[in-house]
PDB file of C-alpha atoms in Angstrom:
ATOM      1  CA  UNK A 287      14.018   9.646  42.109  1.00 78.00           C
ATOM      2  CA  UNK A 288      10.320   9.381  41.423  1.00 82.00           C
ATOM      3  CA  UNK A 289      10.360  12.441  39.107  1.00 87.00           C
ATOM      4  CA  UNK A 290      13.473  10.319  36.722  1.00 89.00           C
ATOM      5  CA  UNK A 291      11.394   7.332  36.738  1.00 89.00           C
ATOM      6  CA  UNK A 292       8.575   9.554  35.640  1.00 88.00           C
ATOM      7  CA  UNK A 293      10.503  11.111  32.602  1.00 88.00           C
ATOM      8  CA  UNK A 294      11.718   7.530  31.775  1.00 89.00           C
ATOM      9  CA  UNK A 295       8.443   5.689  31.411  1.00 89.00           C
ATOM     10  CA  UNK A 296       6.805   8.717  29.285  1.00 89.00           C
ATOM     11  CA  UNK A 297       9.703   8.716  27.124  1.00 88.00           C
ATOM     12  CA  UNK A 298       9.255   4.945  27.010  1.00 88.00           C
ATOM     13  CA  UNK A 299       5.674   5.507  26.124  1.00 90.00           C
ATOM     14  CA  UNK A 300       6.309   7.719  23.309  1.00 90.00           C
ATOM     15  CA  UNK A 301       9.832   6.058  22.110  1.00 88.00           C
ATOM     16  CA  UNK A 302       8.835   2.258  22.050  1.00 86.00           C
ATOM     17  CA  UNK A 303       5.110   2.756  19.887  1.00 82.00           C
ATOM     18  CA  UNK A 304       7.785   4.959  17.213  1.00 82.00           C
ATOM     19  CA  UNK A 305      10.584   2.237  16.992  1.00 82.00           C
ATOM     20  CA  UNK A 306       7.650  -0.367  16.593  1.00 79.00           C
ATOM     21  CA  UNK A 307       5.970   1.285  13.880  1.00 75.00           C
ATOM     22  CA  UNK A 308       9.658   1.910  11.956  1.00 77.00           C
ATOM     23  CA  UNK A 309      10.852  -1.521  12.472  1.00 80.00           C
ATOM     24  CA  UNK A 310       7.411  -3.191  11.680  1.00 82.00           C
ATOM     25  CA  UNK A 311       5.348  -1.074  10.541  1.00 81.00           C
ATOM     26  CA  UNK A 312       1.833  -1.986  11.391  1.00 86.00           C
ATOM     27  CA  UNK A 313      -0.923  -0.959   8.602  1.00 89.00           C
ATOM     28  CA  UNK A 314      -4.187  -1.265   9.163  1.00 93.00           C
ATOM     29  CA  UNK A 315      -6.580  -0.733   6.283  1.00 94.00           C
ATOM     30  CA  UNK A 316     -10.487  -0.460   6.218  1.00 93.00           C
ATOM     31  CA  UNK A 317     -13.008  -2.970   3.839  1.00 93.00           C
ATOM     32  CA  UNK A 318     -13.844  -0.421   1.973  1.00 94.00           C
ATOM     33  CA  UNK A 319     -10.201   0.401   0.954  1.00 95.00           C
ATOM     34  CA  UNK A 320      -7.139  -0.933  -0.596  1.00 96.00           C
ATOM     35  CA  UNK A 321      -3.666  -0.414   0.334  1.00 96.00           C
ATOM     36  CA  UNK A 322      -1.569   0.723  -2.783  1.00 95.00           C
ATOM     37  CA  UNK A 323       2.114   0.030  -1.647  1.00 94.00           C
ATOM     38  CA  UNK A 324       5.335   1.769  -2.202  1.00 92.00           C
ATOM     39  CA  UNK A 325       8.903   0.694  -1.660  1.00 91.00           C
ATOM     40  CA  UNK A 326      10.820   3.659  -0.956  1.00 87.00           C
ATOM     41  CA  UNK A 327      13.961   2.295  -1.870  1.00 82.00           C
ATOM     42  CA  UNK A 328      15.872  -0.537  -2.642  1.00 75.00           C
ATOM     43  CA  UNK A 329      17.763  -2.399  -5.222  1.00 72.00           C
ATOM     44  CA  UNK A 330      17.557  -0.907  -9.018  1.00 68.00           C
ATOM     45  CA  UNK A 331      15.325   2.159 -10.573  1.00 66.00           C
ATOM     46  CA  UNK A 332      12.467   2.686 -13.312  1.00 65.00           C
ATOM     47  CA  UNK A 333      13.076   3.746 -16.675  1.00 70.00           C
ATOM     48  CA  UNK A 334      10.444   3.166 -18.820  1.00 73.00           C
ATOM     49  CA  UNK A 335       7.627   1.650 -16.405  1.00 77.00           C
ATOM     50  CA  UNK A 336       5.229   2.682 -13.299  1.00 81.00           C
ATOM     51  CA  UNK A 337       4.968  -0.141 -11.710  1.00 84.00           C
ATOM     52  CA  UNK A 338       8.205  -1.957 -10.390  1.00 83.00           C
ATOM     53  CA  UNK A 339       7.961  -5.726 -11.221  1.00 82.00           C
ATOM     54  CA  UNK A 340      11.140  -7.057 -10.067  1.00 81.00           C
ATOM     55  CA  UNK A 341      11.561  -5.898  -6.614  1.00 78.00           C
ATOM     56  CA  UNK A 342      13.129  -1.907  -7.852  1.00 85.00           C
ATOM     57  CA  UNK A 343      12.024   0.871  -5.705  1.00 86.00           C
ATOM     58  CA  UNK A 344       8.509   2.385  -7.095  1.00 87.00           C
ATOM     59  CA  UNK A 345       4.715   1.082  -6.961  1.00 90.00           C
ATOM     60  CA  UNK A 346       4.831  -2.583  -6.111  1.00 90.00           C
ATOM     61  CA  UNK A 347       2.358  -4.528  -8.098  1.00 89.00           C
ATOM     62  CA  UNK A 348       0.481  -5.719  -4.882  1.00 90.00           C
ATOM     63  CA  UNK A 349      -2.221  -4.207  -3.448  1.00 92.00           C
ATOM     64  CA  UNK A 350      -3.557  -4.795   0.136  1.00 94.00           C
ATOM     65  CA  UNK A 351      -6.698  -5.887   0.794  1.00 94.00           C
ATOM     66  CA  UNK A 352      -8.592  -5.177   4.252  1.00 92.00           C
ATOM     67  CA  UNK A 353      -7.399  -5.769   7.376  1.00 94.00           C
ATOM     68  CA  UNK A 354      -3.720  -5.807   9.405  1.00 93.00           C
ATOM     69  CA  UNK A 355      -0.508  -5.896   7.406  1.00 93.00           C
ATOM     70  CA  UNK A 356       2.897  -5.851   8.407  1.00 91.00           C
ATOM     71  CA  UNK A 357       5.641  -3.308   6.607  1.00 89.00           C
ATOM     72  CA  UNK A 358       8.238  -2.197   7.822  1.00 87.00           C
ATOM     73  CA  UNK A 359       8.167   1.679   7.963  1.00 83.00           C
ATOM     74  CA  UNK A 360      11.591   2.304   7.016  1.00 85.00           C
ATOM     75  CA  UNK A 361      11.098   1.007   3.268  1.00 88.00           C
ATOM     76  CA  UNK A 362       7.436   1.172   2.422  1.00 90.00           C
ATOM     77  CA  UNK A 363       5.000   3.877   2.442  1.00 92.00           C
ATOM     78  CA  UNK A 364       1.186   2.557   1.965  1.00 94.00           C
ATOM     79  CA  UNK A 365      -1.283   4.752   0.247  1.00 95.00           C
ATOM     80  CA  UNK A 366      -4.505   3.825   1.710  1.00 95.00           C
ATOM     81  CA  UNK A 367      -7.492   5.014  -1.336  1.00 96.00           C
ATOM     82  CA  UNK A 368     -11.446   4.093  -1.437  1.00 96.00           C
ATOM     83  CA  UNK A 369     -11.903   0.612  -3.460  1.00 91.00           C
ATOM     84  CA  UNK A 370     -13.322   0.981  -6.627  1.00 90.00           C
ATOM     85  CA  UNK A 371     -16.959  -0.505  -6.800  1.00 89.00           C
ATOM     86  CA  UNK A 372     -19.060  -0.406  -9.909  1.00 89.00           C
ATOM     87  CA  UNK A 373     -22.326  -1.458  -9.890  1.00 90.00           C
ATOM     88  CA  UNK A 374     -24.816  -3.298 -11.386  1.00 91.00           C
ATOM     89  CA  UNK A 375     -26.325  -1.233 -14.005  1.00 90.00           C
ATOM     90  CA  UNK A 376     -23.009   1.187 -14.644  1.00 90.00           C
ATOM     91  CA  UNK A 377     -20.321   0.966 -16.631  1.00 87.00           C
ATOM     92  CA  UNK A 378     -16.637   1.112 -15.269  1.00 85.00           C
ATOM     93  CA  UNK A 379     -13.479   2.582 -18.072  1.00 82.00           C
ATOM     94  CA  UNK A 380     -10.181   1.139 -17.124  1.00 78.00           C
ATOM     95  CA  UNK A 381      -7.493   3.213 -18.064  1.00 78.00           C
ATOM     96  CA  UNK A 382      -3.993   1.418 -17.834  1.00 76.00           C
ATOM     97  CA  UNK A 383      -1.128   3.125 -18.197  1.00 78.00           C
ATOM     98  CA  UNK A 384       1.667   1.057 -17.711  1.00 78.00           C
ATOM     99  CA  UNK A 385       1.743  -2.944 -19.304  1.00 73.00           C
ATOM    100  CA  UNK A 386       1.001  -4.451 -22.466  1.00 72.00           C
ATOM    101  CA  UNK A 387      -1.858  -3.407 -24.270  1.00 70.00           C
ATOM    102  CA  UNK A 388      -5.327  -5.635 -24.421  1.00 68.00           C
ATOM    103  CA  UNK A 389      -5.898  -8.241 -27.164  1.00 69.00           C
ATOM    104  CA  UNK A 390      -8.706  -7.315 -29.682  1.00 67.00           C
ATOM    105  CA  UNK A 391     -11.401  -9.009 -28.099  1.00 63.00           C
ATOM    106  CA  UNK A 392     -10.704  -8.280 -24.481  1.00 60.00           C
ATOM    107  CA  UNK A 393     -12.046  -4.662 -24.812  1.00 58.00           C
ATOM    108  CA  UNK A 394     -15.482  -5.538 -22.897  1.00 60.00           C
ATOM    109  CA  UNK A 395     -16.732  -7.814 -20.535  1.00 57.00           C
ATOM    110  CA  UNK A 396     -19.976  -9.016 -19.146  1.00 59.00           C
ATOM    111  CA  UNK A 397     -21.021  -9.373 -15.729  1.00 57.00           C
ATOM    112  CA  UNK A 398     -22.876 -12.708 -14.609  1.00 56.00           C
ATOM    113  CA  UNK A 399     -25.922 -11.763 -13.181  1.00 51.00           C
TER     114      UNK A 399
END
């Protein structure tokens, strides 16, 4: 009798922290990272872009910040990378490759000191 209950409540503790992180998914990411979210499925497909704006399965234009978030693990997979800091003094290059392209005069900026 004892040894069932035994082999029930380890199963329990290995079954239940599974089926919570499927259903919803936990995330925790750092301060000094970002989440980068993808939906690994769902209504509709990319042709032409990266970056699905209308809910299609892909990179979701959101980005997590720090801290606890909440998706399910069944339909998003979160790419935790190092933010991107630049400091004073440096110069960052943006590369974008997916969107519309800049205007003419929004090639540079200038930081506030």
């Amino acid at each position: 009798m004892i040894q069932t209950i035994a082999i029930v409540v380890v199963a329990l503790l290995i079954v239940v922290p599974l089926v919570l992180k499927f259903l919803i998914g936990p995330r925790f990411i750092g301060n000094t990272e970002v989440g980068i979210v993808e939906k690994t499925w769902g209504g509709g497909h990319l042709n032409t872009h990266i970056i699905a704006l209308n809910g299609e399965a892909g990179f979701q234009p959101e980005v997590l910040r720090g801290g606890l978030h909440f998706k399910p693990g069944y339909r998003f997979r979160i790419h935790r990378v190092p933010l991107v800091t630049i400091h004073r003094g440096q110069i960052g290059y943006v590369f974008a490759r997916d969107g519309q392209p800049l205007g003419r005069f929004a090639e540079t900026a200038e930081v506030a000191a």
